[in-house]
Short mmCIF file of N, CA and C in Angstrom, two decimals:
data_model
loop_
_atom_site.label_atom_id
_atom_site.label_comp_id
_atom_site.label_asym_id
_atom_site.label_seq_id
_atom_site.Cartn_x
_atom_site.Cartn_y
_atom_site.Cartn_z
N MET A 1 352.00 272.70 297.20
CA MET A 1 352.50 273.67 298.15
C MET A 1 353.92 274.11 297.79
N PHE A 2 354.74 273.13 297.42
CA PHE A 2 356.12 273.48 297.09
C PHE A 2 356.18 274.41 295.88
N LEU A 3 355.31 274.21 294.92
CA LEU A 3 355.32 275.05 293.72
C LEU A 3 355.09 276.52 294.08
N PHE A 4 354.14 276.79 294.95
CA PHE A 4 353.88 278.16 295.35
C PHE A 4 355.06 278.75 296.13
N ALA A 5 355.66 277.95 297.00
CA ALA A 5 356.83 278.41 297.74
C ALA A 5 358.00 278.67 296.80
N MET A 6 358.15 277.84 295.78
CA MET A 6 359.23 278.03 294.82
C MET A 6 359.04 279.31 294.02
N VAL A 7 357.80 279.60 293.64
CA VAL A 7 357.53 280.84 292.92
C VAL A 7 357.87 282.04 293.79
N LEU A 8 357.51 281.99 295.05
CA LEU A 8 357.85 283.09 295.97
C LEU A 8 359.35 283.24 296.13
N ALA A 9 360.06 282.11 296.25
CA ALA A 9 361.52 282.17 296.39
C ALA A 9 362.16 282.73 295.12
N LEU A 10 361.64 282.36 293.96
CA LEU A 10 362.18 282.90 292.71
C LEU A 10 361.90 284.39 292.56
N ILE A 11 360.76 284.84 293.07
CA ILE A 11 360.48 286.28 293.03
C ILE A 11 361.49 287.03 293.90
N VAL A 12 361.82 286.47 295.05
CA VAL A 12 362.77 287.12 295.96
C VAL A 12 364.16 287.20 295.33
N VAL A 13 364.61 286.12 294.69
CA VAL A 13 365.97 286.10 294.14
C VAL A 13 366.05 286.59 292.70
N SER A 14 364.93 286.94 292.11
CA SER A 14 364.95 287.33 290.69
C SER A 14 365.68 288.64 290.43
N ILE A 15 365.61 289.58 291.34
CA ILE A 15 366.29 290.87 291.12
C ILE A 15 367.81 290.71 291.10
N PRO A 16 368.42 290.06 292.11
CA PRO A 16 369.88 289.87 292.01
C PRO A 16 370.29 289.00 290.82
N LEU A 17 369.48 287.97 290.52
CA LEU A 17 369.79 287.13 289.37
C LEU A 17 369.71 287.91 288.06
N ALA A 18 368.72 288.77 287.95
CA ALA A 18 368.58 289.58 286.74
C ALA A 18 369.75 290.55 286.59
N ILE A 19 370.19 291.14 287.68
CA ILE A 19 371.32 292.07 287.62
C ILE A 19 372.59 291.34 287.17
N VAL A 20 372.84 290.17 287.75
CA VAL A 20 374.03 289.41 287.36
C VAL A 20 373.92 288.95 285.90
N ALA A 21 372.74 288.52 285.48
CA ALA A 21 372.56 288.06 284.10
C ALA A 21 372.73 289.21 283.11
N ILE A 22 372.22 290.40 283.44
CA ILE A 22 372.37 291.55 282.55
C ILE A 22 373.83 291.97 282.46
N LEU A 23 374.52 291.98 283.58
CA LEU A 23 375.95 292.32 283.56
C LEU A 23 376.75 291.28 282.78
N SER A 24 376.39 290.01 282.92
CA SER A 24 377.10 288.95 282.20
C SER A 24 376.83 289.00 280.71
N ALA A 25 375.67 289.51 280.33
CA ALA A 25 375.33 289.57 278.91
C ALA A 25 376.25 290.52 278.14
N PHE A 26 376.85 291.47 278.83
CA PHE A 26 377.74 292.42 278.17
C PHE A 26 379.17 291.92 278.04
N ILE A 27 379.48 290.77 278.61
CA ILE A 27 380.81 290.18 278.49
C ILE A 27 380.78 289.26 277.27
N PRO A 28 381.57 289.56 276.26
CA PRO A 28 381.52 288.72 275.05
C PRO A 28 381.96 287.29 275.33
N PHE A 29 381.29 286.34 274.73
CA PHE A 29 381.55 284.91 274.75
C PHE A 29 381.46 284.30 276.14
N ILE A 30 382.16 284.84 277.11
CA ILE A 30 382.16 284.27 278.46
C ILE A 30 380.85 284.56 279.17
N GLY A 31 380.20 285.65 278.82
CA GLY A 31 378.95 286.01 279.46
C GLY A 31 377.85 284.99 279.27
N SER A 32 377.77 284.39 278.09
CA SER A 32 376.74 283.38 277.87
C SER A 32 377.00 282.14 278.72
N PHE A 33 378.28 281.78 278.90
CA PHE A 33 378.60 280.67 279.79
C PHE A 33 378.27 281.03 281.24
N ALA A 34 378.54 282.27 281.62
CA ALA A 34 378.23 282.70 282.99
C ALA A 34 376.73 282.65 283.26
N ILE A 35 375.94 283.06 282.28
CA ILE A 35 374.48 283.01 282.44
C ILE A 35 374.02 281.55 282.53
N GLY A 36 374.58 280.68 281.71
CA GLY A 36 374.23 279.26 281.78
C GLY A 36 374.60 278.63 283.10
N ILE A 37 375.78 278.98 283.62
CA ILE A 37 376.20 278.46 284.92
C ILE A 37 375.31 279.01 286.02
N LEU A 38 374.93 280.27 285.93
CA LEU A 38 374.03 280.87 286.91
C LEU A 38 372.67 280.15 286.92
N MET A 39 372.15 279.86 285.75
CA MET A 39 370.86 279.15 285.68
C MET A 39 371.01 277.71 286.18
N SER A 40 372.17 277.10 285.96
CA SER A 40 372.42 275.76 286.50
C SER A 40 372.46 275.79 288.02
N ILE A 41 373.05 276.83 288.58
CA ILE A 41 373.09 276.98 290.03
C ILE A 41 371.68 277.12 290.59
N VAL A 42 370.86 277.93 289.94
CA VAL A 42 369.47 278.09 290.39
C VAL A 42 368.73 276.77 290.28
N GLY A 43 368.96 276.04 289.20
CA GLY A 43 368.31 274.74 289.03
C GLY A 43 368.70 273.74 290.10
N ILE A 44 369.99 273.69 290.43
CA ILE A 44 370.45 272.78 291.49
C ILE A 44 369.84 273.19 292.83
N TRP A 45 369.80 274.48 293.09
CA TRP A 45 369.24 274.98 294.35
C TRP A 45 367.77 274.59 294.48
N LEU A 46 366.98 274.79 293.42
CA LEU A 46 365.56 274.43 293.47
C LEU A 46 365.37 272.92 293.55
N PHE A 47 366.17 272.18 292.81
CA PHE A 47 366.09 270.72 292.84
C PHE A 47 366.40 270.19 294.23
N SER A 48 367.46 270.71 294.84
CA SER A 48 367.83 270.27 296.19
C SER A 48 366.77 270.69 297.21
N SER A 49 366.21 271.87 297.03
CA SER A 49 365.16 272.33 297.94
C SER A 49 363.96 271.41 297.88
N PHE A 50 363.58 271.03 296.68
CA PHE A 50 362.45 270.12 296.52
C PHE A 50 362.72 268.78 297.18
N LEU A 51 363.91 268.23 296.96
CA LEU A 51 364.22 266.93 297.56
C LEU A 51 364.35 267.03 299.07
N PHE A 52 364.88 268.14 299.59
CA PHE A 52 364.91 268.34 301.04
C PHE A 52 363.50 268.31 301.62
N TYR A 53 362.59 268.98 300.95
CA TYR A 53 361.21 269.03 301.41
C TYR A 53 360.53 267.67 301.26
N ARG A 54 360.73 267.03 300.13
CA ARG A 54 360.07 265.75 299.86
C ARG A 54 360.57 264.64 300.77
N GLU A 55 361.88 264.61 301.05
CA GLU A 55 362.44 263.56 301.88
C GLU A 55 362.31 263.83 303.37
N GLY A 56 361.78 264.99 303.73
CA GLY A 56 361.52 265.29 305.13
C GLY A 56 362.70 265.83 305.91
N TYR A 57 363.75 266.25 305.25
CA TYR A 57 364.87 266.85 305.96
C TYR A 57 364.55 268.25 306.44
N SER A 58 363.66 268.94 305.75
CA SER A 58 363.32 270.32 306.09
C SER A 58 361.82 270.54 305.91
N GLU A 59 361.33 271.55 306.58
CA GLU A 59 359.95 271.99 306.38
C GLU A 59 359.90 272.87 305.14
N LEU A 60 358.70 273.19 304.72
CA LEU A 60 358.52 273.98 303.50
C LEU A 60 359.15 275.36 303.63
N GLY A 61 359.04 275.97 304.79
CA GLY A 61 359.56 277.32 304.98
C GLY A 61 361.08 277.40 305.01
N SER A 62 361.73 276.32 305.40
CA SER A 62 363.18 276.38 305.55
C SER A 62 363.94 275.54 304.52
N CYS A 63 363.25 274.86 303.63
CA CYS A 63 363.95 273.98 302.69
C CYS A 63 364.85 274.76 301.74
N PHE A 64 364.47 275.98 301.38
CA PHE A 64 365.29 276.77 300.45
C PHE A 64 366.58 277.24 301.11
N THR A 65 366.49 277.72 302.34
CA THR A 65 367.70 278.15 303.03
C THR A 65 368.58 276.96 303.41
N ASP A 66 367.96 275.85 303.82
CA ASP A 66 368.74 274.67 304.16
C ASP A 66 369.50 274.12 302.96
N SER A 67 368.86 274.10 301.81
CA SER A 67 369.56 273.60 300.63
C SER A 67 370.65 274.58 300.18
N TYR A 68 370.41 275.88 300.35
CA TYR A 68 371.47 276.84 300.01
C TYR A 68 372.67 276.66 300.93
N VAL A 69 372.42 276.48 302.22
CA VAL A 69 373.52 276.27 303.16
C VAL A 69 374.27 274.99 302.81
N MET A 70 373.52 273.95 302.44
CA MET A 70 374.16 272.68 302.09
C MET A 70 375.03 272.83 300.85
N LEU A 71 374.56 273.59 299.86
CA LEU A 71 375.28 273.71 298.60
C LEU A 71 376.30 274.85 298.57
N SER A 72 376.24 275.76 299.53
CA SER A 72 377.01 277.00 299.44
C SER A 72 378.51 276.80 299.39
N LYS A 73 379.04 275.76 300.01
CA LYS A 73 380.49 275.57 300.01
C LYS A 73 381.04 275.29 298.62
N LYS A 74 380.27 274.59 297.80
CA LYS A 74 380.75 274.23 296.47
C LYS A 74 379.73 274.61 295.40
N LEU A 75 379.00 275.69 295.61
CA LEU A 75 377.91 276.07 294.71
C LEU A 75 378.41 276.34 293.30
N ILE A 76 379.51 277.05 293.17
CA ILE A 76 380.03 277.36 291.83
C ILE A 76 380.54 276.09 291.15
N GLN A 77 381.21 275.22 291.91
CA GLN A 77 381.69 273.97 291.33
C GLN A 77 380.52 273.11 290.86
N TYR A 78 379.46 273.03 291.67
CA TYR A 78 378.28 272.26 291.28
C TYR A 78 377.61 272.87 290.05
N GLY A 79 377.54 274.18 290.00
CA GLY A 79 376.94 274.85 288.85
C GLY A 79 377.71 274.60 287.58
N VAL A 80 379.03 274.70 287.66
CA VAL A 80 379.87 274.45 286.49
C VAL A 80 379.75 272.99 286.05
N ALA A 81 379.77 272.08 287.02
CA ALA A 81 379.67 270.65 286.69
C ALA A 81 378.34 270.34 286.02
N THR A 82 377.25 270.89 286.54
CA THR A 82 375.95 270.65 285.94
C THR A 82 375.86 271.26 284.56
N TYR A 83 376.40 272.44 284.40
CA TYR A 83 376.38 273.10 283.09
C TYR A 83 377.15 272.29 282.07
N ILE A 84 378.32 271.79 282.46
CA ILE A 84 379.13 271.00 281.54
C ILE A 84 378.44 269.69 281.19
N VAL A 85 377.86 269.02 282.18
CA VAL A 85 377.16 267.75 281.91
C VAL A 85 375.98 267.98 280.99
N ASN A 86 375.19 269.02 281.26
CA ASN A 86 374.06 269.31 280.38
C ASN A 86 374.51 269.71 278.98
N PHE A 87 375.62 270.44 278.88
CA PHE A 87 376.17 270.81 277.58
C PHE A 87 376.60 269.57 276.80
N ILE A 88 377.25 268.63 277.47
CA ILE A 88 377.68 267.39 276.82
C ILE A 88 376.47 266.59 276.37
N PHE A 89 375.45 266.50 277.23
CA PHE A 89 374.23 265.78 276.84
C PHE A 89 373.56 266.44 275.64
N GLN A 90 373.51 267.77 275.61
CA GLN A 90 372.89 268.47 274.49
C GLN A 90 373.68 268.23 273.20
N MET A 91 374.99 268.24 273.28
CA MET A 91 375.79 267.98 272.09
C MET A 91 375.62 266.54 271.61
N ALA A 92 375.57 265.61 272.56
CA ALA A 92 375.38 264.20 272.17
C ALA A 92 374.01 264.00 271.52
N ILE A 93 372.98 264.59 272.10
CA ILE A 93 371.65 264.47 271.52
C ILE A 93 371.61 265.11 270.14
N MET A 94 372.26 266.25 269.99
CA MET A 94 372.28 266.90 268.68
C MET A 94 372.98 266.02 267.65
N MET A 95 374.11 265.45 268.02
CA MET A 95 374.85 264.61 267.08
C MET A 95 374.08 263.33 266.76
N ILE A 96 373.42 262.78 267.77
CA ILE A 96 372.66 261.55 267.54
C ILE A 96 371.44 261.82 266.65
N SER A 97 370.84 262.98 266.82
CA SER A 97 369.61 263.26 266.06
C SER A 97 369.88 263.88 264.69
N ILE A 98 370.99 264.54 264.50
CA ILE A 98 371.21 265.23 263.22
C ILE A 98 371.57 264.26 262.09
N ILE A 99 372.30 263.21 262.39
CA ILE A 99 372.69 262.25 261.34
C ILE A 99 371.46 261.54 260.76
N PRO A 100 370.56 260.98 261.59
CA PRO A 100 369.36 260.38 260.98
C PRO A 100 368.49 261.39 260.24
N MET A 101 368.43 262.63 260.73
CA MET A 101 367.63 263.65 260.04
C MET A 101 368.22 263.96 258.66
N ILE A 102 369.54 264.00 258.56
CA ILE A 102 370.17 264.24 257.25
C ILE A 102 369.91 263.07 256.30
N ILE A 103 370.01 261.85 256.82
CA ILE A 103 369.77 260.67 255.99
C ILE A 103 368.33 260.63 255.50
N ILE A 104 367.39 260.88 256.41
CA ILE A 104 365.97 260.88 256.02
C ILE A 104 365.69 262.01 255.03
N SER A 105 366.31 263.16 255.23
CA SER A 105 366.12 264.27 254.29
C SER A 105 366.64 263.92 252.90
N LEU A 106 367.82 263.31 252.83
CA LEU A 106 368.38 262.92 251.53
C LEU A 106 367.51 261.87 250.84
N ILE A 107 367.03 260.89 251.62
CA ILE A 107 366.14 259.88 251.03
C ILE A 107 364.86 260.53 250.53
N SER A 108 364.32 261.43 251.33
CA SER A 108 363.07 262.09 250.93
C SER A 108 363.27 262.92 249.68
N TYR A 109 364.36 263.63 249.62
CA TYR A 109 364.60 264.51 248.48
C TYR A 109 364.89 263.73 247.21
N ASN A 110 365.73 262.71 247.32
CA ASN A 110 366.18 261.99 246.12
C ASN A 110 365.18 260.95 245.62
N PHE A 111 364.51 260.26 246.51
CA PHE A 111 363.68 259.14 246.07
C PHE A 111 362.18 259.43 246.12
N LEU A 112 361.76 260.25 247.04
CA LEU A 112 360.33 260.48 247.18
C LEU A 112 359.87 261.79 246.56
N GLY A 113 360.79 262.63 246.21
CA GLY A 113 360.44 263.92 245.62
C GLY A 113 359.93 264.89 246.66
N LEU A 114 360.81 265.72 247.16
CA LEU A 114 360.47 266.65 248.23
C LEU A 114 359.96 267.94 247.61
N ASP A 115 358.65 268.12 247.60
CA ASP A 115 358.05 269.36 247.12
C ASP A 115 356.85 269.67 248.01
N ALA A 116 356.08 270.64 247.62
CA ALA A 116 354.95 271.07 248.46
C ALA A 116 353.92 269.96 248.63
N ALA A 117 353.74 269.15 247.60
CA ALA A 117 352.76 268.06 247.68
C ALA A 117 353.28 266.89 248.51
N PHE A 118 354.58 266.83 248.73
CA PHE A 118 355.16 265.72 249.49
C PHE A 118 354.57 265.66 250.90
N PHE A 119 354.42 266.81 251.54
CA PHE A 119 353.95 266.82 252.92
C PHE A 119 352.47 266.51 253.04
N ASP A 120 351.76 266.51 251.94
CA ASP A 120 350.35 266.10 251.94
C ASP A 120 350.20 264.60 251.68
N SER A 121 351.26 263.96 251.20
CA SER A 121 351.19 262.54 250.90
C SER A 121 351.36 261.71 252.17
N SER A 122 351.06 260.43 252.06
CA SER A 122 351.18 259.55 253.24
C SER A 122 352.64 259.36 253.64
N TRP A 123 353.57 259.32 252.65
CA TRP A 123 354.99 259.20 252.97
C TRP A 123 355.48 260.44 253.71
N GLY A 124 355.07 261.59 253.27
CA GLY A 124 355.48 262.83 253.93
C GLY A 124 354.96 262.91 255.35
N LYS A 125 353.72 262.55 255.54
CA LYS A 125 353.14 262.56 256.89
C LYS A 125 353.83 261.55 257.79
N LEU A 126 354.15 260.37 257.23
CA LEU A 126 354.84 259.34 258.00
C LEU A 126 356.22 259.81 258.42
N LEU A 127 356.99 260.36 257.48
CA LEU A 127 358.34 260.81 257.81
C LEU A 127 358.32 261.98 258.80
N MET A 128 357.38 262.88 258.66
CA MET A 128 357.27 264.01 259.60
C MET A 128 356.88 263.51 261.00
N THR A 129 355.98 262.54 261.06
CA THR A 129 355.58 261.98 262.34
C THR A 129 356.74 261.25 263.01
N LEU A 130 357.45 260.44 262.25
CA LEU A 130 358.60 259.72 262.81
C LEU A 130 359.71 260.68 263.24
N GLY A 131 359.93 261.71 262.43
CA GLY A 131 360.95 262.70 262.79
C GLY A 131 360.58 263.46 264.06
N GLY A 132 359.32 263.85 264.18
CA GLY A 132 358.87 264.54 265.40
C GLY A 132 358.95 263.64 266.62
N MET A 133 358.61 262.36 266.45
CA MET A 133 358.70 261.41 267.56
C MET A 133 360.16 261.21 267.97
N PHE A 134 361.04 261.13 266.99
CA PHE A 134 362.46 260.96 267.25
C PHE A 134 363.02 262.13 268.06
N ILE A 135 362.70 263.34 267.65
CA ILE A 135 363.18 264.54 268.35
C ILE A 135 362.58 264.61 269.76
N THR A 136 361.30 264.27 269.89
CA THR A 136 360.65 264.30 271.21
C THR A 136 361.29 263.30 272.16
N LEU A 137 361.56 262.10 271.69
CA LEU A 137 362.17 261.08 272.56
C LEU A 137 363.58 261.50 273.00
N PHE A 138 364.35 262.06 272.10
CA PHE A 138 365.69 262.49 272.47
C PHE A 138 365.66 263.70 273.39
N THR A 139 364.68 264.57 273.23
CA THR A 139 364.55 265.70 274.15
C THR A 139 364.18 265.22 275.54
N LEU A 140 363.29 264.25 275.63
CA LEU A 140 362.94 263.68 276.93
C LEU A 140 364.16 263.03 277.59
N PHE A 141 364.95 262.32 276.78
CA PHE A 141 366.17 261.71 277.29
C PHE A 141 367.14 262.77 277.83
N LEU A 142 367.24 263.88 277.12
CA LEU A 142 368.11 264.96 277.55
C LEU A 142 367.70 265.48 278.93
N TYR A 143 366.42 265.72 279.10
CA TYR A 143 365.96 266.24 280.39
C TYR A 143 366.07 265.21 281.50
N MET A 144 365.87 263.94 281.19
CA MET A 144 366.06 262.90 282.21
C MET A 144 367.52 262.81 282.62
N ALA A 145 368.43 262.96 281.67
CA ALA A 145 369.85 262.94 281.99
C ALA A 145 370.23 264.15 282.83
N GLY A 146 369.62 265.31 282.57
CA GLY A 146 369.87 266.50 283.39
C GLY A 146 369.40 266.30 284.82
N VAL A 147 368.26 265.65 285.00
CA VAL A 147 367.77 265.36 286.35
C VAL A 147 368.71 264.39 287.05
N LEU A 148 369.24 263.44 286.31
CA LEU A 148 370.19 262.51 286.88
C LEU A 148 371.44 263.24 287.38
N ALA A 149 371.94 264.19 286.60
CA ALA A 149 373.11 264.96 287.02
C ALA A 149 372.81 265.77 288.28
N ASN A 150 371.63 266.39 288.33
CA ASN A 150 371.25 267.14 289.54
C ASN A 150 371.09 266.21 290.74
N GLY A 151 370.57 265.01 290.51
CA GLY A 151 370.41 264.05 291.59
C GLY A 151 371.74 263.60 292.16
N ILE A 152 372.71 263.40 291.31
CA ILE A 152 374.04 263.00 291.79
C ILE A 152 374.65 264.11 292.63
N ILE A 153 374.51 265.35 292.19
CA ILE A 153 375.05 266.47 292.96
C ILE A 153 374.32 266.60 294.29
N TYR A 154 373.00 266.43 294.28
CA TYR A 154 372.23 266.51 295.52
C TYR A 154 372.68 265.44 296.51
N GLU A 155 372.81 264.21 296.05
CA GLU A 155 373.21 263.12 296.96
C GLU A 155 374.63 263.34 297.48
N THR A 156 375.51 263.87 296.66
CA THR A 156 376.87 264.16 297.11
C THR A 156 376.87 265.25 298.17
N ALA A 157 376.13 266.32 297.93
CA ALA A 157 376.06 267.41 298.91
C ALA A 157 375.38 266.94 300.19
N LYS A 158 374.36 266.12 300.08
CA LYS A 158 373.68 265.58 301.27
C LYS A 158 374.64 264.69 302.06
N ASP A 159 375.44 263.92 301.34
CA ASP A 159 376.42 263.07 302.00
C ASP A 159 377.43 263.91 302.77
N LEU A 160 377.87 265.03 302.17
CA LEU A 160 378.83 265.91 302.85
C LEU A 160 378.21 266.59 304.07
N LYS A 161 376.94 266.97 303.99
CA LYS A 161 376.31 267.69 305.08
C LYS A 161 375.89 266.77 306.22
N PHE A 162 375.21 265.68 305.91
CA PHE A 162 374.64 264.84 306.95
C PHE A 162 375.50 263.64 307.30
N GLY A 163 376.56 263.40 306.55
CA GLY A 163 377.45 262.29 306.85
C GLY A 163 376.89 260.94 306.46
N GLU A 164 375.80 260.93 305.70
CA GLU A 164 375.26 259.67 305.25
C GLU A 164 376.19 259.08 304.21
N ARG A 165 376.45 257.84 304.31
CA ARG A 165 377.34 257.18 303.37
C ARG A 165 376.53 256.57 302.23
N ILE A 166 376.23 257.41 301.27
CA ILE A 166 375.38 257.01 300.15
C ILE A 166 376.04 255.90 299.35
N TYR A 167 377.34 256.02 299.13
CA TYR A 167 378.01 255.01 298.32
C TYR A 167 378.08 253.67 299.05
N GLY A 168 378.18 253.70 300.34
CA GLY A 168 378.13 252.47 301.13
C GLY A 168 376.76 251.81 301.03
N ILE A 169 375.73 252.61 301.04
CA ILE A 169 374.38 252.08 300.89
C ILE A 169 374.20 251.48 299.50
N ILE A 170 374.71 252.15 298.50
CA ILE A 170 374.60 251.64 297.13
C ILE A 170 375.34 250.32 297.00
N ASP A 171 376.50 250.18 297.66
CA ASP A 171 377.24 248.93 297.59
C ASP A 171 376.48 247.78 298.23
N GLN A 172 375.62 248.07 299.19
CA GLN A 172 374.87 247.02 299.89
C GLN A 172 373.61 246.60 299.13
N ILE A 173 373.28 247.28 298.06
CA ILE A 173 372.09 246.91 297.28
C ILE A 173 372.32 245.55 296.66
N GLY A 174 371.36 244.69 296.80
CA GLY A 174 371.45 243.36 296.19
C GLY A 174 371.82 242.26 297.15
N GLY A 175 372.04 242.59 298.40
CA GLY A 175 372.32 241.54 299.37
C GLY A 175 373.66 241.72 300.05
N LYS A 176 374.00 240.72 300.83
CA LYS A 176 375.24 240.77 301.60
C LYS A 176 376.40 240.30 300.75
N ASN A 177 377.57 240.84 301.06
CA ASN A 177 378.78 240.38 300.39
C ASN A 177 379.22 239.07 301.06
N GLU A 178 379.40 238.05 300.27
CA GLU A 178 379.79 236.75 300.84
C GLU A 178 381.14 236.35 300.34
#
């Protein structure tokens, strides 16, 4: 049910988002950051809407407006923060994955003979499979880290709106302080 409601909400907001994205595309260098921040804002809004609906704070019809009202005071700050966190995660994943790929490429080229027949051999298939698995695992980690960043922003905004002391609850995990 939420998926269909989300598609309808995205159809409604797609025209203003498209206008802002097109205008931002004409601003050199800063425009790409503005588009990324805009998409981060939309992602936080949808993520918060889903959690509002799932946790029972709002009904399906009002979860989108309730989450917008909750996030509206600091929407740009949350969007920038999410964009920066996701950018850092992407750079870290790139740096972590590029060094092993360079090492494997050098080993393949120098010791195994990298030519057209290499990819038909068992070594070539093994290295391609391991490389694909490596990239897939790091991509999954990237998206899990992005969800974590959105979750932290959601819990912070929920704490500001409803007055729930999330950090106090987290401190109580594991038993009583003695």
